[in-house]
CSV table of C-alpha atoms and ligand atoms in Angstrom, one decimal:
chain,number,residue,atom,x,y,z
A,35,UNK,CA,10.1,158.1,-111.0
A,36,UNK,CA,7.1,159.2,-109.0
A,37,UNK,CA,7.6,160.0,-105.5
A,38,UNK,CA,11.3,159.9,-105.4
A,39,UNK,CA,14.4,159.0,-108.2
A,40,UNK,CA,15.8,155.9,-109.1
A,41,UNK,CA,19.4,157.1,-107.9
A,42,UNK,CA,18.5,157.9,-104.5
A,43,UNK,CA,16.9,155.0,-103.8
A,44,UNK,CA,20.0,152.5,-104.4
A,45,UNK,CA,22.0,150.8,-102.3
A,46,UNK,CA,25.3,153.3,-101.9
A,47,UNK,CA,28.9,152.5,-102.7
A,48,UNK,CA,29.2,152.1,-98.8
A,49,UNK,CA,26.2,149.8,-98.6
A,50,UNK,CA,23.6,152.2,-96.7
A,51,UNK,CA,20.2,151.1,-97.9
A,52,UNK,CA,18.2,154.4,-98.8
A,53,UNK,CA,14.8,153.7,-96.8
A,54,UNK,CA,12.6,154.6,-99.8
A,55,UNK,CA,13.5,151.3,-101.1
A,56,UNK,CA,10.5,150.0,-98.2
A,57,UNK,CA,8.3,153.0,-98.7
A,58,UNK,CA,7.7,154.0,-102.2
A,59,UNK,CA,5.1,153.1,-104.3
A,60,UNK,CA,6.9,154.3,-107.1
A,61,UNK,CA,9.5,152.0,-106.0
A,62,UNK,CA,7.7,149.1,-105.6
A,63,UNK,CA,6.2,150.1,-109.5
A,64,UNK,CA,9.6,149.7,-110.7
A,65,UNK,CA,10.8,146.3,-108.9
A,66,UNK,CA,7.4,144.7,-110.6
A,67,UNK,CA,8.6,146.3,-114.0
A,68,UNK,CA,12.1,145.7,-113.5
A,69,UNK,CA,12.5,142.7,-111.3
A,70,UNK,CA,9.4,140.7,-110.7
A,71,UNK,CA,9.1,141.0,-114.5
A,72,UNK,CA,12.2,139.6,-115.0
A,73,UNK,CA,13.3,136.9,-112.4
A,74,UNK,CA,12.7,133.1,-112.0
A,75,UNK,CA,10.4,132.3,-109.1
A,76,UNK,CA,8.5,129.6,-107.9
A,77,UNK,CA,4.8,129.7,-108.5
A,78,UNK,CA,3.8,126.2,-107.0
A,79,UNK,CA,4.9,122.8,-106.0
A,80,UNK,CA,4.6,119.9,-108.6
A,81,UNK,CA,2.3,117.6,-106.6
A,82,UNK,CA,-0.1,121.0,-106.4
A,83,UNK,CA,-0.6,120.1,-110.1
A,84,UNK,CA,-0.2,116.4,-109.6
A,85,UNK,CA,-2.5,114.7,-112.5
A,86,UNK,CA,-3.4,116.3,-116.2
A,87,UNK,CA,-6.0,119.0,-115.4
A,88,UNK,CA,-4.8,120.3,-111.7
A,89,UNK,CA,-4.1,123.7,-112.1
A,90,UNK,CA,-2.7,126.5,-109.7
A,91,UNK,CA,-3.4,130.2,-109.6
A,92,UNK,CA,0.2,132.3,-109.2
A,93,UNK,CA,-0.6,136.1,-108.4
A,94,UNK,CA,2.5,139.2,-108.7
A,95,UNK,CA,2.1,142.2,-108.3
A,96,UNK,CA,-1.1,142.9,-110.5
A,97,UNK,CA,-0.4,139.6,-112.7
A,98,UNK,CA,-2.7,136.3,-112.4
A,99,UNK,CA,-0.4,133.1,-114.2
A,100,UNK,CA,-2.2,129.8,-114.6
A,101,UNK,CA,-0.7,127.0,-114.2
A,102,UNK,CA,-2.3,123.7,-115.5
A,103,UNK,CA,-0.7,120.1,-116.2
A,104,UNK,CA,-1.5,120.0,-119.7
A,105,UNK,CA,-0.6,116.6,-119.8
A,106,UNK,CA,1.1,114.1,-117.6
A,107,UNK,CA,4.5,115.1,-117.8
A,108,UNK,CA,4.0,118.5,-118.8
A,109,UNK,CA,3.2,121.8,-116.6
A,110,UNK,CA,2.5,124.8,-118.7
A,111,UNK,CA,2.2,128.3,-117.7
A,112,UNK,CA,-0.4,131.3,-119.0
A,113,UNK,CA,-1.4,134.7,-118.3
A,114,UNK,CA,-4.7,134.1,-116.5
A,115,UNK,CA,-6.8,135.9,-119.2
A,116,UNK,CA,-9.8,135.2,-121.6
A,117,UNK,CA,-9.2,135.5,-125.0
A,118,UNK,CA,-12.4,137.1,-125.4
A,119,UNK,CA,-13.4,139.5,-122.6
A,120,UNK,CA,-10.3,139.1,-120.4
A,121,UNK,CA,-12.5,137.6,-117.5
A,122,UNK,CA,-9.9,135.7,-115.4
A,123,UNK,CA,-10.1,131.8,-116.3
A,124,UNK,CA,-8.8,130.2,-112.8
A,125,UNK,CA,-8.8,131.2,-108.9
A,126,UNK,CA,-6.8,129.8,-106.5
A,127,UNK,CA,-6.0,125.5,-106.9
A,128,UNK,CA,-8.0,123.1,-107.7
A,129,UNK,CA,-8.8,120.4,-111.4
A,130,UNK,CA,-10.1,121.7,-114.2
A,131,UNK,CA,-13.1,119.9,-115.2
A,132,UNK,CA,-14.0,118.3,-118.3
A,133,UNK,CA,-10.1,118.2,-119.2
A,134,UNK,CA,-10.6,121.9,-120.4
A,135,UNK,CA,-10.6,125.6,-119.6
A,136,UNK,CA,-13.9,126.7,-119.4
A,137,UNK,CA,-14.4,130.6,-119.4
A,138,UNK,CA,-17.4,131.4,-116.9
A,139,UNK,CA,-18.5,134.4,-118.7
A,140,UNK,CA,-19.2,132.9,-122.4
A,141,UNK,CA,-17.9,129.8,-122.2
A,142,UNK,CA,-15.5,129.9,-124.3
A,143,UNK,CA,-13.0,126.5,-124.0
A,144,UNK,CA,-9.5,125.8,-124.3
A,145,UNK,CA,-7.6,122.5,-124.2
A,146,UNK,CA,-5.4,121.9,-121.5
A,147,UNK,CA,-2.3,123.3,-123.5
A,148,UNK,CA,-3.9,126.4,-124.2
A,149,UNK,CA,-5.3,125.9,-127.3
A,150,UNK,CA,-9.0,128.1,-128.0
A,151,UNK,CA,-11.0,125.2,-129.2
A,152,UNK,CA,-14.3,126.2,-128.7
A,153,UNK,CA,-16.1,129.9,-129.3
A,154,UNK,CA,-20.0,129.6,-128.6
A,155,UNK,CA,-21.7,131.3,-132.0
A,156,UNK,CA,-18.1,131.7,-133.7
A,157,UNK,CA,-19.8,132.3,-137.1
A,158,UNK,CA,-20.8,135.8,-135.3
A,159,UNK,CA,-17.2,137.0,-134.7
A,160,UNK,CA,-14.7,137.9,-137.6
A,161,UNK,CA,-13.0,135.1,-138.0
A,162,UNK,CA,-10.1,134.0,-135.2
A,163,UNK,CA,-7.7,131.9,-137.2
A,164,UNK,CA,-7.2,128.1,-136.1
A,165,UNK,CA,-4.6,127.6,-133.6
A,166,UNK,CA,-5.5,130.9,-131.4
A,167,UNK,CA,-3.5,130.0,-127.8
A,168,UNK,CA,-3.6,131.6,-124.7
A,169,UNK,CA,-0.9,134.0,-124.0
A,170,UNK,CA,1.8,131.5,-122.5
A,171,UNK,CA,4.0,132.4,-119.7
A,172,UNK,CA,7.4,130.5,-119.4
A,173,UNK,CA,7.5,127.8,-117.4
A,174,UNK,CA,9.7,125.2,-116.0
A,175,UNK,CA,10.8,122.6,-113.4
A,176,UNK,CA,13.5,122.5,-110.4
A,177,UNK,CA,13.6,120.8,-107.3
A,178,UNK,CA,10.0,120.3,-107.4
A,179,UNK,CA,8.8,123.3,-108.0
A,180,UNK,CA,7.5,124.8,-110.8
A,181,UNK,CA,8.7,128.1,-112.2
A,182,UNK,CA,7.7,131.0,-113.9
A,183,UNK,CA,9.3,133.8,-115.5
A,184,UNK,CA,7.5,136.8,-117.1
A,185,UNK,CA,10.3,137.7,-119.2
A,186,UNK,CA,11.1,136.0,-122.9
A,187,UNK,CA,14.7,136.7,-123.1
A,188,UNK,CA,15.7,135.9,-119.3
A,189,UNK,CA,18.2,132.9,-119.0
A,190,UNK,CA,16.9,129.5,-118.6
A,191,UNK,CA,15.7,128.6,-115.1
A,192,UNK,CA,19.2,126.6,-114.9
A,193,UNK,CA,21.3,129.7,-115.6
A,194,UNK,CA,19.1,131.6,-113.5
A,195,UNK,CA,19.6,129.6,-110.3
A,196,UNK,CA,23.3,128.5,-110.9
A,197,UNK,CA,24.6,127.2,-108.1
A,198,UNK,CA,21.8,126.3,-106.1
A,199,UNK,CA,21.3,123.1,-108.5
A,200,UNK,CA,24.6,121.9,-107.5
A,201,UNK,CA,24.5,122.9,-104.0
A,202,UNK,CA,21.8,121.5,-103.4
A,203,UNK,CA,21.3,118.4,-105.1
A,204,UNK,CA,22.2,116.0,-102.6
A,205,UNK,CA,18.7,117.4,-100.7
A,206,UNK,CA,16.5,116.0,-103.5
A,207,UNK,CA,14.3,118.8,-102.9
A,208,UNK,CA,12.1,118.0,-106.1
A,209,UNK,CA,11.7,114.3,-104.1
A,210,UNK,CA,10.0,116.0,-100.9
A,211,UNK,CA,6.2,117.0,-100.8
A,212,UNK,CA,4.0,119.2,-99.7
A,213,UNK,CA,2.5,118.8,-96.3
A,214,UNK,CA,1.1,122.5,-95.8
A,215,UNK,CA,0.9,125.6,-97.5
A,216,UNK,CA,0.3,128.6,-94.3
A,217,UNK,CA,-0.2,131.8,-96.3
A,218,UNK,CA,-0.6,135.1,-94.8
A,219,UNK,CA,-0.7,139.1,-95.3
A,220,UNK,CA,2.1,141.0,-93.3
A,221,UNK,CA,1.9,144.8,-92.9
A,222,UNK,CA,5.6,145.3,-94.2
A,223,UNK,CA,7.4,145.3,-97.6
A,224,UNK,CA,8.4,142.5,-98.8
A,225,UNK,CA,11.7,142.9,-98.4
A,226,UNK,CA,11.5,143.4,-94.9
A,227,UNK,CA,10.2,140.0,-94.3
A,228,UNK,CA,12.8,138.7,-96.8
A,229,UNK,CA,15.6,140.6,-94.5
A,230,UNK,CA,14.1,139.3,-91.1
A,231,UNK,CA,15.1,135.5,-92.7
A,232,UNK,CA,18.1,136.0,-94.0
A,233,UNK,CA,20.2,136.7,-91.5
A,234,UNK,CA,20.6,135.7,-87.2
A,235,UNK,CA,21.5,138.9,-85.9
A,236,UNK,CA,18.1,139.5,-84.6
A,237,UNK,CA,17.9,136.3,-83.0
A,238,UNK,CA,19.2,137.6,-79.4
A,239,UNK,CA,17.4,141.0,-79.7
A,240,UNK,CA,14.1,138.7,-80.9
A,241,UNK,CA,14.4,135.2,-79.9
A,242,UNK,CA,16.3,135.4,-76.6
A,243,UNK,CA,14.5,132.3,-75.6
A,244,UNK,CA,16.7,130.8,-78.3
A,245,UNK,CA,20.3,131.9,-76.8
A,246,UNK,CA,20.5,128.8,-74.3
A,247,UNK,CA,20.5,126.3,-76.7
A,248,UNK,CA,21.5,127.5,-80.1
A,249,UNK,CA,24.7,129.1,-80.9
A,250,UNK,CA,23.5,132.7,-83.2
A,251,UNK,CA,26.6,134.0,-83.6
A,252,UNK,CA,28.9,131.3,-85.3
A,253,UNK,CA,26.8,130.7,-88.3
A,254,UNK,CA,28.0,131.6,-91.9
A,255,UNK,CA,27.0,133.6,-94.5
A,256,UNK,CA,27.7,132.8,-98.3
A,257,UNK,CA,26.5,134.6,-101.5
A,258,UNK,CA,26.0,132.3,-104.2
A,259,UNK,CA,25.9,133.7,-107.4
A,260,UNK,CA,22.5,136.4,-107.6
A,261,UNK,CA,21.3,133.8,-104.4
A,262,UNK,CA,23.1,133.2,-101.1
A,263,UNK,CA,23.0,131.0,-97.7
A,264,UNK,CA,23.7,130.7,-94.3
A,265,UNK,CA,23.6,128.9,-91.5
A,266,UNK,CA,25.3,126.0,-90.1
A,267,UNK,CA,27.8,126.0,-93.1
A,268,UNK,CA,31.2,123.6,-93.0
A,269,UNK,CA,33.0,125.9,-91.1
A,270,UNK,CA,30.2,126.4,-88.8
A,271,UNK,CA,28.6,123.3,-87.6
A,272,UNK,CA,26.0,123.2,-84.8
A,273,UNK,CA,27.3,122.1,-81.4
A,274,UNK,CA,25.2,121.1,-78.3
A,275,UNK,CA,26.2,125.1,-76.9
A,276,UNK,CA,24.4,127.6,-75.6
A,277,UNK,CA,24.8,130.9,-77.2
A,278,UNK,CA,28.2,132.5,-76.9
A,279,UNK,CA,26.5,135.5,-75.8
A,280,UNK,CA,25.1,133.8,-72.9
A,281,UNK,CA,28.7,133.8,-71.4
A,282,UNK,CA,28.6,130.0,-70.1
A,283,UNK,CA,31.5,127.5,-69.6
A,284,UNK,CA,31.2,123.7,-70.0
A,285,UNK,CA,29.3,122.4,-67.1
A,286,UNK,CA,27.2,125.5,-66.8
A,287,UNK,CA,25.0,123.8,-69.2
A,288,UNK,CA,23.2,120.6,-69.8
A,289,UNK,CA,24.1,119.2,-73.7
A,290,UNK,CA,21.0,116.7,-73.4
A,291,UNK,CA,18.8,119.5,-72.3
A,292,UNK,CA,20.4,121.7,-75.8
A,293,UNK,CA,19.9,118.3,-77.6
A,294,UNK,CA,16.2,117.9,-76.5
A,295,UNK,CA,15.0,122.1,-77.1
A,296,UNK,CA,16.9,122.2,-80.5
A,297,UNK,CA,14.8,118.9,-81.6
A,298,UNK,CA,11.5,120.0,-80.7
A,299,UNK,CA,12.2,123.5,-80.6
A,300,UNK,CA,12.3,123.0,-84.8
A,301,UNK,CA,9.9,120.2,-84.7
A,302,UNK,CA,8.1,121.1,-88.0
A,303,UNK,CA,11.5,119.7,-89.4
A,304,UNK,CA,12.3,116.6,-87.6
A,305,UNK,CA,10.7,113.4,-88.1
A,306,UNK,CA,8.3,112.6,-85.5
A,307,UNK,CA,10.1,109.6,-84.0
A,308,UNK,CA,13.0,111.6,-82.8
A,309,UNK,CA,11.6,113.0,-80.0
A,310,UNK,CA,11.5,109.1,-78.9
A,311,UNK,CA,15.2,109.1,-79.9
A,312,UNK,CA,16.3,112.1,-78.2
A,313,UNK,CA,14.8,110.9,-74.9
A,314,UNK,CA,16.8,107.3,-74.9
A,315,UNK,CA,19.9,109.3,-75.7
A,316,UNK,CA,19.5,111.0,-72.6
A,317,UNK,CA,18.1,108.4,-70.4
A,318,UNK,CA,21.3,106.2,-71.2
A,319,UNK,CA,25.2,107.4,-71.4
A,320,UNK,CA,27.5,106.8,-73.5
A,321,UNK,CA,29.5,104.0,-72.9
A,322,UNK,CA,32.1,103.9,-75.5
A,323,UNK,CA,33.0,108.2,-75.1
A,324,UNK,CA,30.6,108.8,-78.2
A,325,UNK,CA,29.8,112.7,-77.7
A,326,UNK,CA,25.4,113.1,-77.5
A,327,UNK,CA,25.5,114.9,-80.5
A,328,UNK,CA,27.5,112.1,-82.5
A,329,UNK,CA,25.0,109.2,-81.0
A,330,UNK,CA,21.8,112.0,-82.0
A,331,UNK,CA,23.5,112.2,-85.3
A,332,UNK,CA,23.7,108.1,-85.7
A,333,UNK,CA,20.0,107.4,-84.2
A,334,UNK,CA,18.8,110.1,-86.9
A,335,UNK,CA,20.9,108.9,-89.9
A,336,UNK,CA,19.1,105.7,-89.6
A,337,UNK,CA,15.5,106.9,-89.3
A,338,UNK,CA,16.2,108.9,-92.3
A,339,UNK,CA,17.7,106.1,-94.1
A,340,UNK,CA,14.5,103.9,-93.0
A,341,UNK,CA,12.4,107.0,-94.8
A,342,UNK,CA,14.4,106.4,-97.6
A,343,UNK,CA,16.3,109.5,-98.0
A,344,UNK,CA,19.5,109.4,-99.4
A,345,UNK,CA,22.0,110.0,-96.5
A,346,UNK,CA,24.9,108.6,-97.8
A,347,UNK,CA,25.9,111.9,-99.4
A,348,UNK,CA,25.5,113.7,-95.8
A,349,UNK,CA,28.2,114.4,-93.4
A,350,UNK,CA,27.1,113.7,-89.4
A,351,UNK,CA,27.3,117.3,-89.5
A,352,UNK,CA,24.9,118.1,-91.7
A,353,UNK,CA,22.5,115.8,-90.0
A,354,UNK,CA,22.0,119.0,-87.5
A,355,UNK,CA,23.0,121.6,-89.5
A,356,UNK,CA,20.6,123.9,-91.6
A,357,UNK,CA,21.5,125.4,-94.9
A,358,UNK,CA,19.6,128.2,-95.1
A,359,UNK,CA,19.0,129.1,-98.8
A,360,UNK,CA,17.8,132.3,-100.7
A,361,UNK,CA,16.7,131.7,-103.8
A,362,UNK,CA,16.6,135.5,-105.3
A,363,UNK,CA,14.8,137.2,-104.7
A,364,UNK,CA,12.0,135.8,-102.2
A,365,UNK,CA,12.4,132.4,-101.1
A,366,UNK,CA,14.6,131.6,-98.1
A,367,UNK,CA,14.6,129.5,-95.6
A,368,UNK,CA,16.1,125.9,-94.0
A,369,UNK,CA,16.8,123.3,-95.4
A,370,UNK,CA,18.0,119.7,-93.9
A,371,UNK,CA,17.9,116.1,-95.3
A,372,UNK,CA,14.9,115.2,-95.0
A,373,UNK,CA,12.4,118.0,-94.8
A,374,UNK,CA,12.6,121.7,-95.5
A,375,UNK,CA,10.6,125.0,-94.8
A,376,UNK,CA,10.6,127.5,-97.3
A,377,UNK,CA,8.9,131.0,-97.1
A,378,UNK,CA,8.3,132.5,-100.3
A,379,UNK,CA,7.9,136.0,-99.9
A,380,UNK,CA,5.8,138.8,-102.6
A,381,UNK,CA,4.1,142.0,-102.4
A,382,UNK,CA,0.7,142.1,-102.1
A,383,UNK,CA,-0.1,143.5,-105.5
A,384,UNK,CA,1.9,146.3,-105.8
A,385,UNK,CA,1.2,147.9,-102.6
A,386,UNK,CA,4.7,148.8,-100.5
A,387,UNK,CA,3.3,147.9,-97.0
A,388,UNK,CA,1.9,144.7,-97.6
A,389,UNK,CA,3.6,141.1,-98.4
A,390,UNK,CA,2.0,138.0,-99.1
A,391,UNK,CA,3.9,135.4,-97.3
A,392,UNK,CA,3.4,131.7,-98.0
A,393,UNK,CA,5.3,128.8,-95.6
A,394,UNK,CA,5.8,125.7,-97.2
A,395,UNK,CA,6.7,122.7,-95.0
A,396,UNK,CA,8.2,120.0,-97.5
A,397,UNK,CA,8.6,116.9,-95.7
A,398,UNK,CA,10.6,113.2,-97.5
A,399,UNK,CA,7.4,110.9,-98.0
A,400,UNK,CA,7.2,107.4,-96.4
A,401,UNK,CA,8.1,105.0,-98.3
A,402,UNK,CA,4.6,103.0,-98.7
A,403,UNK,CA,2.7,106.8,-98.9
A,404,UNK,CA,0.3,107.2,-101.2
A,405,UNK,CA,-0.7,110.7,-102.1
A,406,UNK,CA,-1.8,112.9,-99.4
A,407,UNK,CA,-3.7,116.1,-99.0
A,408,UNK,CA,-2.2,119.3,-98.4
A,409,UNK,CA,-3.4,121.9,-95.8
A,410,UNK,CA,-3.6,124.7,-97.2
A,411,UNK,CA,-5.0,128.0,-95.4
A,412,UNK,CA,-5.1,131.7,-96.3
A,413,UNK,CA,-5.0,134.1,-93.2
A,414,UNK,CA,-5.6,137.6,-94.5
A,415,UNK,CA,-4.3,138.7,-91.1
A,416,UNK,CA,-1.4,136.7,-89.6
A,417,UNK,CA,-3.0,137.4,-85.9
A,418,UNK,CA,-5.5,135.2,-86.9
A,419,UNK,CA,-3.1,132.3,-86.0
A,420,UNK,CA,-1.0,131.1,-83.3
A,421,UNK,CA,2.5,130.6,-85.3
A,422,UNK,CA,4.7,129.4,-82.5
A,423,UNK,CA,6.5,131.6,-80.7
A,424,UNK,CA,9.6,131.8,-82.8
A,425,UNK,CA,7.5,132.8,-86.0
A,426,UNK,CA,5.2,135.1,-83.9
A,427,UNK,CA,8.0,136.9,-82.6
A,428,UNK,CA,9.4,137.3,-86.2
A,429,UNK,CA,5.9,138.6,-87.5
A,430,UNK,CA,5.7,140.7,-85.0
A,431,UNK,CA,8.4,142.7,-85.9
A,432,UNK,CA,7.2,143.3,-89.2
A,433,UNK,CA,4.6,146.5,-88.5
A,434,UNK,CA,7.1,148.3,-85.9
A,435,UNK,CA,9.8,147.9,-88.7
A,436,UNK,CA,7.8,149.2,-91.8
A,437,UNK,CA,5.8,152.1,-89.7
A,438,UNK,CA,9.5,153.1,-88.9
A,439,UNK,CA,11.2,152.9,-92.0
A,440,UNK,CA,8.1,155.5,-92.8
A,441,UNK,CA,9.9,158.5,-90.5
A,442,UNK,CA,10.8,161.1,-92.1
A,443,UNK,CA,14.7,162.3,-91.2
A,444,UNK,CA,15.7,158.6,-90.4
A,445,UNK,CA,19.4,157.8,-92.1
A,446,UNK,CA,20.0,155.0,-94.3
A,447,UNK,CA,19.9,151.6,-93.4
A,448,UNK,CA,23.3,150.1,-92.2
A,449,UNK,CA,24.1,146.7,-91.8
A,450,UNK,CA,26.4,144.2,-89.9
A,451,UNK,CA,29.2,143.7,-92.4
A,452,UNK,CA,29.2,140.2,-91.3
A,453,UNK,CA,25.7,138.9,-90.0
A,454,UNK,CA,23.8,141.1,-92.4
A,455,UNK,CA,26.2,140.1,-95.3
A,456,UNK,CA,23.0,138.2,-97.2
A,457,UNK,CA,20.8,141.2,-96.7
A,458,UNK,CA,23.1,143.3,-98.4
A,459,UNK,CA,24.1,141.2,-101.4
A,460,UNK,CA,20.3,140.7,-102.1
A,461,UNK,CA,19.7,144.0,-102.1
A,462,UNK,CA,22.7,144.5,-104.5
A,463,UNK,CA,21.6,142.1,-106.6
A,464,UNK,CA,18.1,143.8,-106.5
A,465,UNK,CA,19.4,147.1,-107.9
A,466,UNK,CA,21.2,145.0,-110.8
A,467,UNK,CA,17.8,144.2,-111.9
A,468,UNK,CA,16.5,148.2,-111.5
A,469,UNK,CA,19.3,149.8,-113.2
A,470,UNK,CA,19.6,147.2,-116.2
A,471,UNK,CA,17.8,148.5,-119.2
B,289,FES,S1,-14.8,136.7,-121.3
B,289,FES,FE1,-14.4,134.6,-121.5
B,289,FES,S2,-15.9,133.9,-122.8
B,289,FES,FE2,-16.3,135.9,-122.7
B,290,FE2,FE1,13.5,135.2,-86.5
């Protein structure tokens, strides 16, 4: 392999990440042939390709999909290629006119399904038998998105995610929608932007503005299958504490003050009403010994409820408490009833120090909406935007970690057995993919 071998760039016995696996573009050959080539993973959302015709460009590693809505309950995937002089068919979203495929080289046309139906002076080719289809790509649906997989004998996309269907079913992800699609370019490997999400041990070295009101060191850590998650799990449910790191009794800090930063310190995942909730909580006590949390928890099971989600099947706790989900190998992020954000993470073709990363906020859709627009925006250098502090902090990292991964003599990477659990087991399950034959 290139630059290095295969063996020394797996995860040991002892879990020390060799640091080639960031660095080599031999490396990052392999993943595409061996991993990107052969996993599940979400090229769009559903309402991207709402109506017959909609289609949606997918790009990995040096592959172009298309995705179209053939027809109104069907999605269909292809390699993005023309039949006749390989000129790429589709860029980016958008309808197709005309309810077809229309090559701009020749013009050659295909049906929505694929299907060549029109070759301009056919009698002037040999003859290309009836039927002739674009190369199709598997495709399917779950939780609203749609998903592609490169590889003809992979599972099914139900295998493939097993459990996440069951775990998290009660969100109704495929019931949320789109509100904006942020993509950017990150000077990192991929992976590293996966790692920086997957775990909160960075949050007091990164995010020490977060330590007063959000508690980083009891959250939970879970693989789940080839996937895993983390966060505010059963056994650790978010409390109105400052972080245990912080060193603070009770009465050293100020629960409504927690209450009020956690709310709109996440605001891209809170309805925009509770801000108004959070401020009566605060302005009137409790009367009947009803902890802040637990009236927070009530005020914002009703405005849910009055969205229409489904909260029945939701504890109080997990009310406030993100499950942060990684769906392997490159879309993590929280999730809460309600509203989600997910980051889907790839390599920017198949270059080591670059990732393409795209934020999705998904947000449960009022009741009387009617379709709405998504904001979508491309920044081809994330400094180009103002991310919030939190996320800026985050991206930030990203360069200082990959130009250092770069130095020569550094040892392996090792990781918190518990906090960095998730990191580990995705790598893990990364070199499953490499190995496997
Ligand atoms: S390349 Fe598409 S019609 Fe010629
Ligand atoms: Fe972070």
């Amino acid at each position: 392999m290139g630059d290095i071998d295969l063996e020394s760039a797996l995860v040991t016995d002892d879990g020390v990440l060799p640091r080639a696996r960031y660095t080599s573009p031999s490396f990052a050959v392999l993943e595409f042939e061996r991993l990107w080539s052969r996993v599940w993973q979400a090229a769009c959302r559903e309402e991207e390709v709402a109506v017959a015709g909609d289609y949606c460009e997918y790009v990995i590693g040096d592959q172009s999909i298309l995705v179209v809505r053939s027809a109104p309950d069907t999605v269909r995937a292809f390699y993005n290629t023309c039949l006749h002089r390989g000129t790429r068919l589709a860029e980016g979203a958008g309808h197709l006119e005309e309810g077809c495929i229309r090559c701009r080289f020749h013009a050659w046309r295909y049906d929505l399904d694929g299907t060549l139906t029109e070759v301009v002076d056919r009698d002037e080719f040999a003859p290309i038998p009836a039927g002739t289809c674009l190369s199709s790509v598997r495709c399917d649906l779950w939780g609203g998105f749609v998903w592609v997989c490169l590889d003809p004998a992979a599972p099914p996309l139900l295998d493939y995610l097993d459990p996440l269907p069951t775990v998290l079913a009660p969100y109704h992800l495929d019931r949320m929608r789109l509100r904006a699609d942020l993509s950017t370019v990150l000077p990192a490997n991929w992976k590293v932007v996966v790692d920086a999400f997957n775990e909160g041990y960075h949050v007091q070295g990164t995010h020490p503005q977060l330590l007063p009101w959000t508690d980083d060191v009891n959250l939970a850590y879970e693989p789940l299958g080839r996937h895993a998650h983390y966060g505010r799990l059963p056994e650790a449910r978010r409390t109105l504490t400052p972080s245990p790191r912080l060193g603070l009794e009770p009465g050293e800090y100020d629960e409504g003050e927690i209450l009020e930063s956690f709310v709109s310190g996440l605001g891209g995942l809170f309805l925009e009403e509770e801000g108004a909730a959070v401020e009566e909580i605060r302005a009137t006590p409790s009367t009947d010994g009803e902890t802040m949390l637990g009236r927070y928890q009530r005020a914002r099971r009703e405005l849910l409820a009055r969205r229409g989600v489904p909260v029945e099947a939701f504890s109080d706790d997990q009310l406030t408490s993100a499950d942060d989900v990684l769906f392997f190998p490159n879309m993590v992020g929280p999730i809460y009833p309600g509203s989600a954000i997910v980051f889907r993470v790839r390599p920017d073709g198949l270059d080591p120090d670059r990732a393409v990363k795209d934020t999705w906020f998904l947000e449960w859709p009022r009741p009387d909406e009617t379709a709405r627009p998504v904001t979508r925006r491309f920044y081809p250098d994330w400094t180009e935007r103002d991310w919030g502090l939190i996320t800026n902090q985050d991206y930030a990292n990203m360069a200082h970690v990959q130009t250092g991964l770069k130095a020569r003599g550094g040892p392996g990477i090792r990781l918190n057995r518990r906090q960095e659990a998730n990191v580990l087991h995705m790598h893990r399950m990364i070199d499953r993919f490499l190995v496997e034959e």
